[in-house]
Amino acid sequence: MSSQSSRPDLIPQTTADAAERDYFFENPPPPALEKHSGQAKEFIDFHAPAGRRVVLVTSGGTTVPLERQTVRFIDNFSAGTRGATSAEYFLEAGYAVIFLHRQFSLQPYSRHYSHATDCFLDFLHEGPDGSIVANEEYQSKMLEVLRRYNSAKKQNLLLTLPFTTINDYLFVLRSISQLMRPLGPDGLLYLAAAVSDFFVPPERMVEHKIQSTNATETQAVPEQTTKEQNEEETFDNFDSSPTVPRSKRLIVDLDPVPKFLKNLVDGWAPEGMIVSFKLETDPEILVRKAQYSLDRYQHHLVIGNLLSTRKWEVVFVAPNQSDTWIRVPRRRKKMTSSGIENMVGELGDKPLDPKDLPEGEPEMEIESLIIPAVEELHTSHIKRTRGTR
Ligand code: PMT
């Protein structure tokens, strides 16, 4: 790796500056960075003079490669539903959308027909003249989705840019948010991607596929040595399953990925509104963690969500405002004297218990409530920023 002395001369003012300088110096830029930055610049330059609001929506999970020639990587659960659905509602609200998404995750509009349990070919049949026809029962929805998609494309309102690894994501996030500066407060960053907190730094990453056996090694290991090694490994404190020799297991040593939210707020896009998401699995800590994130990074809104209930409810945590839960109506069957009837779930200030939720997906997309609420806060942000100039 490059030596410390050849780092850029920039003198970091804060720990966040130093983390930024080190990360972007030590990790190589992705090959597509220039191309994607060029596309983003063109898109922003197109919309900025018209005074249109532009949102950067990040979506899907980032991979963490374990090898340079990557065979294995660490990934996470995110399919990009939140990001792709939100992007559609932002378009409906008149925003121009840069959709920075994990390659092959869900995308606005096409999400209605991809990643589904039904194969998309099941929506189609062959017409008498050999043309392809959508099945009758799907036609009206498909036509509506197609029209909305074509309208977004025709007006150049949607730019989709893919990423795969955590490194791709961080480089392109920095570049696009810096390009968004000319938008001032009209820029909105909506960070819904599930970004890895850990990675293998380049100096520790092996070039080739990590081997599971040493079968290709030609020299035989003396029996005595192997026995001694195994015995030694049995007494290794680090070893949680001493029956498997350490040499046969894969122990992955990851470094923390710097959080660049502070850099986003202070330097990359200082006037834009920044919305981050906080994902937790433990309802007891969600709001506290969201508040901590807001205090630490001093941005404008944290949307908290729990893995098990994220399609049913989220909580808005914003400075100088009380926490607001947003929920879609849940219908559940309830026995009454007149039989079984539907009931809309009650509201409250505590997270829902997943056990109380009906099976399957909610009837309403929660993003249809999230985006108008974000838009309202964005309007206040624009007024506040412009008013104080
Ligand atoms: O795709 P779906 O299946 O619909 O799921 C949607 C979602 C649950 C992934 C989404 O709603 C969500 O919560 N996304 C953020 C998850 C997350 O990464 O949370 P976090 O606590 O690790 O990070 C908080 C914020 O910091 C995020 O906005 C993230 O973009 C940012 N971050 C995270 C890690 C990192 N190294 N740098 C960052 O800037």
Coordinates of N, CA and C in Angstrom, one line a residue, residues 212-376:
S212 N -10.0 -23.8 0.6 CA -10.5 -24.5 1.8 C -9.6 -25.7 2.2
T213 N -8.8 -26.1 1.3 CA -7.8 -27.2 1.7 C -6.5 -26.8 1.1
N214 N -5.4 -27.5 1.6 CA -4.1 -27.3 1.0 C -3.7 -28.4 0.0
A215 N -4.7 -29.0 -0.6 CA -4.6 -30.2 -1.5 C -3.6 -29.9 -2.6
T216 N -3.4 -28.7 -3.0 CA -2.5 -28.4 -4.2 C -1.0 -28.3 -3.7
E217 N -0.8 -28.2 -2.4 CA 0.6 -28.1 -1.9 C 1.3 -29.4 -2.1
T218 N 2.5 -29.3 -2.7 CA 3.2 -30.6 -3.1 C 4.0 -31.2 -1.9
Q219 N 4.5 -30.4 -1.0 CA 5.3 -30.9 0.1 C 4.5 -31.5 1.2
A220 N 4.8 -32.8 1.5 CA 4.0 -33.4 2.6 C 4.4 -32.9 3.9
V221 N 3.4 -32.7 4.8 CA 3.7 -32.1 6.2 C 4.0 -33.3 7.1
P222 N 5.2 -33.3 7.8 CA 5.5 -34.4 8.6 C 4.4 -34.7 9.7
E223 N 4.0 -36.0 9.8 CA 2.9 -36.3 10.7 C 3.0 -35.7 12.1
Q224 N 4.2 -35.8 12.6 CA 4.4 -35.3 14.0 C 4.0 -33.8 14.1
T225 N 4.5 -33.0 13.1 CA 4.3 -31.6 13.1 C 2.8 -31.3 13.1
T226 N 2.0 -32.0 12.2 CA 0.6 -31.8 12.1 C -0.1 -32.1 13.5
K227 N 0.4 -33.1 14.1 CA -0.2 -33.6 15.4 C 0.0 -32.5 16.4
E228 N 1.3 -32.0 16.4 CA 1.6 -31.0 17.4 C 0.8 -29.7 17.2
Q229 N 0.7 -29.3 15.9 CA -0.1 -28.1 15.6 C -1.5 -28.2 16.1
N230 N -2.1 -29.4 15.8 CA -3.5 -29.6 16.2 C -3.7 -29.5 17.7
E231 N -2.7 -30.1 18.4 CA -2.8 -30.1 19.8 C -2.7 -28.6 20.3
E232 N -1.8 -27.9 19.7 CA -1.7 -26.5 20.1 C -3.0 -25.7 19.8
E233 N -3.6 -26.0 18.7 CA -4.8 -25.3 18.3 C -5.9 -25.7 19.3
T234 N -5.9 -26.9 19.8 CA -6.9 -27.3 20.8 C -6.9 -26.4 22.0
F235 N -5.7 -25.8 22.3 CA -5.6 -24.9 23.5 C -5.7 -23.5 23.2
D236 N -6.1 -23.2 21.9 CA -6.2 -21.8 21.5 C -7.5 -21.2 22.1
N237 N -7.4 -20.1 22.9 CA -8.5 -19.5 23.5 C -9.5 -18.9 22.5
F238 N -9.0 -18.5 21.4 CA -9.8 -17.9 20.3 C -10.8 -18.9 19.7
D239 N -10.4 -20.2 20.0 CA -11.1 -21.3 19.2 C -12.4 -21.6 19.9
S240 N -13.5 -21.4 19.2 CA -14.8 -21.7 19.9 C -15.2 -23.2 19.6
S241 N -14.6 -23.8 18.6 CA -14.9 -25.2 18.3 C -13.6 -25.9 18.1
P242 N -12.9 -26.3 19.1 CA -11.5 -26.8 19.1 C -11.4 -28.1 18.3
T243 N -12.6 -28.8 18.0 CA -12.5 -30.0 17.2 C -12.1 -29.8 15.8
V244 N -12.3 -28.6 15.3 CA -11.9 -28.2 13.9 C -10.6 -27.4 14.0
P245 N -9.5 -27.9 13.4 CA -8.3 -27.2 13.5 C -8.4 -25.8 12.9
R246 N -7.8 -24.9 13.5 CA -7.9 -23.5 13.0 C -7.5 -23.3 11.6
S247 N -6.5 -24.1 11.1 CA -6.0 -24.0 9.8 C -7.1 -24.4 8.7
K248 N -8.2 -25.1 9.2 CA -9.2 -25.5 8.3 C -10.4 -24.6 8.3
R249 N -10.4 -23.6 9.2 CA -11.6 -22.7 9.3 C -11.2 -21.4 8.6
L250 N -12.3 -20.6 8.3 CA -12.1 -19.3 7.7 C -12.4 -18.3 8.8
I251 N -11.3 -17.6 9.2 CA -11.5 -16.6 10.2 C -11.4 -15.2 9.5
V252 N -12.5 -14.5 9.5 CA -12.5 -13.2 8.8 C -12.3 -12.1 9.7
D253 N -11.3 -11.2 9.4 CA -11.0 -10.1 10.3 C -11.3 -8.8 9.6
L254 N -12.4 -8.1 10.1 CA -12.9 -7.0 9.3 C -12.6 -5.7 10.1
D255 N -12.4 -4.6 9.3 CA -12.2 -3.3 9.9 C -13.5 -2.6 9.9
P256 N -13.7 -1.6 10.7 CA -15.0 -0.8 10.6 C -14.9 0.1 9.4
V257 N -16.1 0.3 8.8 CA -16.2 1.2 7.6 C -16.5 2.6 8.3
P258 N -15.7 3.6 7.9 CA -16.0 4.9 8.5 C -17.4 5.4 8.1
K259 N -18.1 6.0 9.1 CA -19.5 6.5 8.8 C -19.2 7.9 8.2
F260 N -19.7 8.2 7.0 CA -19.4 9.4 6.4 C -20.6 10.4 6.5
L261 N -21.5 10.1 7.3 CA -22.7 11.0 7.4 C -22.2 12.4 7.9
K262 N -21.3 12.5 8.7 CA -20.8 13.8 9.2 C -20.2 14.6 8.0
N263 N -19.4 13.9 7.2 CA -18.8 14.5 6.0 C -19.9 15.0 5.1
L264 N -21.0 14.2 4.9 CA -22.1 14.6 4.1 C -22.7 15.9 4.5
V265 N -22.9 15.9 5.9 CA -23.6 17.1 6.5 C -22.7 18.3 6.4
D266 N -21.4 18.2 6.7 CA -20.5 19.3 6.8 C -19.9 19.8 5.5
G267 N -19.7 18.8 4.6 CA -18.9 19.2 3.5 C -19.4 18.8 2.1
W268 N -19.9 17.6 2.0 CA -20.2 17.1 0.7 C -21.4 17.8 0.1
A269 N -22.5 17.9 0.9 CA -23.7 18.5 0.4 C -24.3 19.4 1.5
P270 N -23.6 20.5 1.9 CA -23.9 21.2 3.1 C -25.3 21.8 3.2
E271 N -25.9 22.1 2.1 CA -27.3 22.8 2.2 C -28.4 21.8 1.9
G272 N -28.1 20.7 1.4 CA -29.1 19.7 1.1 C -29.7 19.1 2.3
M273 N -31.0 18.6 2.2 CA -31.5 17.9 3.4 C -31.1 16.5 3.4
I274 N -30.7 16.0 4.6 CA -30.2 14.6 4.7 C -31.0 13.8 5.6
V275 N -31.5 12.7 5.0 CA -32.4 11.8 5.7 C -31.7 10.4 5.7
S276 N -31.4 9.9 6.9 CA -30.8 8.6 7.0 C -31.8 7.6 7.6
F277 N -31.6 6.4 7.4 CA -32.4 5.3 8.0 C -31.6 4.6 9.2
K278 N -32.4 4.2 10.1 CA -31.7 3.4 11.2 C -32.5 2.1 11.3
L279 N -31.8 1.0 11.1 CA -32.4 -0.3 11.1 C -31.9 -1.0 12.4
E280 N -32.9 -1.6 13.1 CA -32.6 -2.4 14.3 C -33.5 -3.6 14.3
T281 N -33.1 -4.6 15.1 CA -34.0 -5.7 15.3 C -34.6 -5.7 16.7
D282 N -34.0 -4.9 17.7 CA -34.5 -4.9 19.0 C -35.3 -3.6 19.2
P283 N -36.7 -3.8 19.4 CA -37.5 -2.6 19.6 C -37.1 -1.7 20.7
E284 N -36.5 -2.3 21.7 CA -36.1 -1.5 22.9 C -35.1 -0.4 22.6
I285 N -34.3 -0.6 21.6 CA -33.2 0.4 21.4 C -33.4 1.3 20.1
L286 N -34.4 1.0 19.3 CA -34.6 1.7 18.0 C -34.6 3.2 18.1
V287 N -35.5 3.7 19.0 CA -35.6 5.2 19.0 C -34.3 5.8 19.6
R288 N -33.8 5.2 20.6 CA -32.5 5.7 21.2 C -31.4 5.7 20.2
K289 N -31.3 4.7 19.4 CA -30.2 4.7 18.4 C -30.4 5.7 17.3
A290 N -31.7 5.9 17.0 CA -32.0 7.0 16.0 C -31.7 8.3 16.5
Q291 N -32.0 8.6 17.8 CA -31.7 9.9 18.4 C -30.2 10.1 18.5
Y292 N -29.5 9.0 18.8 CA -28.0 9.1 18.9 C -27.4 9.5 17.6
S293 N -27.9 8.9 16.5 CA -27.4 9.1 15.2 C -27.6 10.6 14.8
L294 N -28.8 11.1 15.2 CA -29.2 12.5 14.9 C -28.2 13.5 15.7
D295 N -28.0 13.2 16.9 CA -27.1 14.0 17.8 C -25.7 14.0 17.2
R296 N -25.3 12.8 16.8 CA -23.9 12.6 16.4 C -23.6 13.3 15.1
Y297 N -24.6 13.1 14.1 CA -24.3 13.6 12.8 C -24.9 15.0 12.4
Q298 N -25.8 15.4 13.3 CA -26.5 16.7 13.2 C -27.1 16.9 11.8
H299 N -27.8 15.8 11.3 CA -28.5 16.0 10.0 C -30.0 16.3 10.3
H300 N -30.9 16.0 9.3 CA -32.2 16.5 9.5 C -33.3 15.6 9.9
L301 N -33.1 14.3 9.6 CA -34.1 13.3 9.9 C -33.5 11.9 9.9
V302 N -33.9 11.2 10.9 CA -33.6 9.7 10.9 C -34.9 9.0 10.9
I303 N -35.0 8.1 10.0 CA -36.2 7.3 9.9 C -35.9 5.9 10.5
G304 N -36.4 5.6 11.7 CA -36.1 4.3 12.3 C -37.1 3.2 11.8
N305 N -36.5 2.0 11.7 CA -37.4 0.9 11.3 C -36.8 -0.4 11.9
L306 N -37.7 -1.3 12.2 CA -37.3 -2.6 12.7 C -37.5 -3.7 11.6
L307 N -36.5 -4.6 11.6 CA -36.5 -5.6 10.5 C -37.8 -6.3 10.3
S308 N -38.4 -6.7 11.4 CA -39.6 -7.5 11.3 C -40.9 -6.7 11.0
T309 N -40.9 -5.4 11.2 CA -42.1 -4.6 11.0 C -41.9 -3.5 10.0
R310 N -40.8 -3.5 9.3 CA -40.5 -2.3 8.5 C -41.5 -1.9 7.4
K311 N -42.3 -2.9 7.0 CA -43.3 -2.5 6.0 C -44.6 -2.0 6.6
W312 N -44.7 -2.1 7.9 CA -45.9 -1.7 8.7 C -45.7 -0.3 9.4
E313 N -44.5 -0.1 9.8 CA -44.4 1.2 10.6 C -42.9 1.7 10.5
V314 N -42.8 3.0 10.7 CA -41.4 3.6 10.8 C -41.6 4.7 11.8
V315 N -40.5 5.2 12.4 CA -40.6 6.3 13.3 C -39.7 7.4 12.8
F316 N -40.2 8.7 12.7 CA -39.5 9.8 12.3 C -38.9 10.5 13.6
V317 N -37.6 10.6 13.5 CA -36.9 11.3 14.6 C -36.1 12.5 14.0
A318 N -36.6 13.7 14.4 CA -36.0 14.9 13.8 C -35.7 15.9 15.0
P319 N -34.8 16.8 14.7 CA -34.5 17.8 15.8 C -35.7 18.7 16.2
N320 N -35.8 18.9 17.4 CA -36.8 19.8 18.0 C -38.2 19.4 17.7
Q321 N -38.4 18.1 17.5 CA -39.8 17.6 17.2 C -40.0 16.3 18.0
S322 N -41.2 16.1 18.4 CA -41.4 14.8 19.1 C -41.4 13.7 18.0
D323 N -41.0 12.5 18.5 CA -40.9 11.4 17.6 C -42.3 11.0 17.0
T324 N -42.3 10.7 15.7 CA -43.6 10.5 15.1 C -43.6 9.1 14.5
W325 N -44.6 8.3 14.9 CA -44.7 6.9 14.3 C -45.6 7.1 13.1
I326 N -45.2 6.5 12.0 CA -46.1 6.4 10.8 C -46.4 4.9 10.5
R327 N -47.7 4.7 10.4 CA -48.1 3.3 10.3 C -49.1 3.1 9.2
V328 N -49.1 2.0 8.5 CA -50.1 1.7 7.6 C -51.2 1.0 8.4
P329 N -52.5 1.1 7.9 CA -53.6 0.4 8.6 C -53.3 -1.1 8.6
R330 N -53.4 -1.7 9.7 CA -53.3 -3.2 9.6 C -54.7 -3.7 9.8
R331 N -55.1 -4.6 9.0 CA -56.4 -5.3 9.1 C -56.2 -6.6 9.8
R332 N -57.0 -6.8 10.8 CA -56.9 -8.2 11.4 C -58.3 -8.7 11.7
K333 N -58.4 -9.9 11.8 CA -59.7 -10.5 12.0 C -60.0 -10.5 13.5
K334 N -61.2 -10.0 13.9 CA -61.5 -10.0 15.3 C -62.9 -10.6 15.5
M335 N -63.1 -11.4 16.5 CA -64.4 -12.0 16.8 C -65.3 -10.9 17.4
T336 N -66.4 -10.7 16.9 CA -67.4 -9.8 17.5 C -68.7 -10.6 17.7
S337 N -69.6 -10.0 18.4 CA -70.9 -10.7 18.6 C -71.6 -11.0 17.3
S338 N -71.3 -10.2 16.2 CA -72.0 -10.5 14.9 C -71.1 -11.4 14.0
G339 N -70.0 -11.9 14.6 CA -69.2 -12.7 13.7 C -67.8 -12.2 13.6
I340 N -67.1 -12.5 12.5 CA -65.7 -12.0 12.3 C -65.7 -10.8 11.5
E341 N -65.0 -9.7 11.9 CA -65.0 -8.6 11.0 C -63.5 -8.0 11.0
N342 N -63.3 -7.1 10.0 CA -62.0 -6.5 9.9 C -61.9 -5.3 10.9
M343 N -60.7 -5.2 11.4 CA -60.4 -4.0 12.3 C -59.1 -3.4 11.9
V344 N -59.2 -2.0 11.9 CA -57.9 -1.3 11.6 C -57.2 -1.2 12.9
G345 N -55.9 -1.5 12.9 CA -55.1 -1.5 14.1 C -55.0 -0.1 14.7
E346 N -54.9 -0.1 16.1 CA -54.8 1.1 16.8 C -53.4 1.7 16.7
L347 N -53.4 3.0 17.0 CA -52.1 3.7 16.9 C -51.5 3.8 18.3
G348 N -50.2 4.1 18.4 CA -49.6 4.3 19.7 C -48.2 4.8 19.5
D349 N -47.5 5.0 20.7 CA -46.1 5.5 20.6 C -45.1 4.4 20.8
K350 N -45.5 3.2 20.9 CA -44.6 2.0 21.1 C -44.6 1.2 19.8
P351 N -43.4 0.6 19.5 CA -43.3 -0.3 18.3 C -44.4 -1.4 18.4
L352 N -44.9 -1.7 17.2 CA -45.8 -2.8 17.1 C -45.2 -4.2 17.5
D353 N -46.0 -5.1 18.0 CA -45.5 -6.4 18.2 C -45.7 -7.2 17.0
P354 N -44.6 -7.8 16.4 CA -44.8 -8.5 15.1 C -45.9 -9.6 15.2
K355 N -46.1 -10.1 16.4 CA -47.0 -11.2 16.6 C -48.5 -10.7 16.3
D356 N -48.7 -9.4 16.5 CA -50.0 -8.9 16.3 C -50.3 -8.5 14.8
L357 N -49.3 -8.7 14.0 CA -49.5 -8.4 12.5 C -50.1 -9.5 11.7
P358 N -50.9 -9.2 10.8 CA -51.5 -10.3 9.9 C -50.3 -10.8 9.1
E359 N -50.5 -12.0 8.6 CA -49.5 -12.6 7.7 C -49.5 -11.9 6.4
G360 N -48.4 -11.9 5.7 CA -48.3 -11.3 4.4 C -48.0 -9.8 4.4
E361 N -48.1 -9.2 3.3 CA -47.8 -7.8 3.1 C -49.0 -6.9 3.5
P362 N -48.7 -5.6 4.0 CA -49.8 -4.7 4.2 C -50.5 -4.4 2.9
E363 N -51.7 -3.9 3.0 CA -52.5 -3.6 1.7 C -52.0 -2.3 1.1
M364 N -51.4 -1.4 2.0 CA -50.9 -0.1 1.5 C -49.4 -0.1 1.7
E365 N -48.7 0.6 0.7 CA -47.3 0.7 0.8 C -46.9 1.8 1.8
I366 N -46.1 1.5 2.8 CA -45.8 2.6 3.8 C -45.1 3.8 3.2
E367 N -44.4 3.5 2.1 CA -43.7 4.7 1.4 C -44.7 5.7 0.9
S368 N -46.0 5.3 0.7 CA -47.0 6.3 0.2 C -47.3 7.3 1.4
L369 N -46.9 6.9 2.6 CA -47.1 7.9 3.7 C -45.8 8.5 4.1
I370 N -44.7 7.8 3.9 CA -43.3 8.3 4.3 C -43.0 9.5 3.4
I371 N -43.2 9.3 2.0 CA -42.6 10.4 1.1 C -43.4 11.7 1.3
P372 N -44.7 11.7 1.3 CA -45.3 13.1 1.6 C -44.8 13.7 2.9
A373 N -44.6 12.9 3.9 CA -44.1 13.5 5.2 C -42.7 14.0 5.0
V374 N -41.9 13.3 4.3 CA -40.5 13.8 4.0 C -40.6 15.1 3.2
E375 N -41.5 15.1 2.2 CA -41.6 16.2 1.3 C -41.9 17.5 2.1
E376 N -42.8 17.3 3.1 CA -43.2 18.4 3.9 C -42.0 19.0 4.7

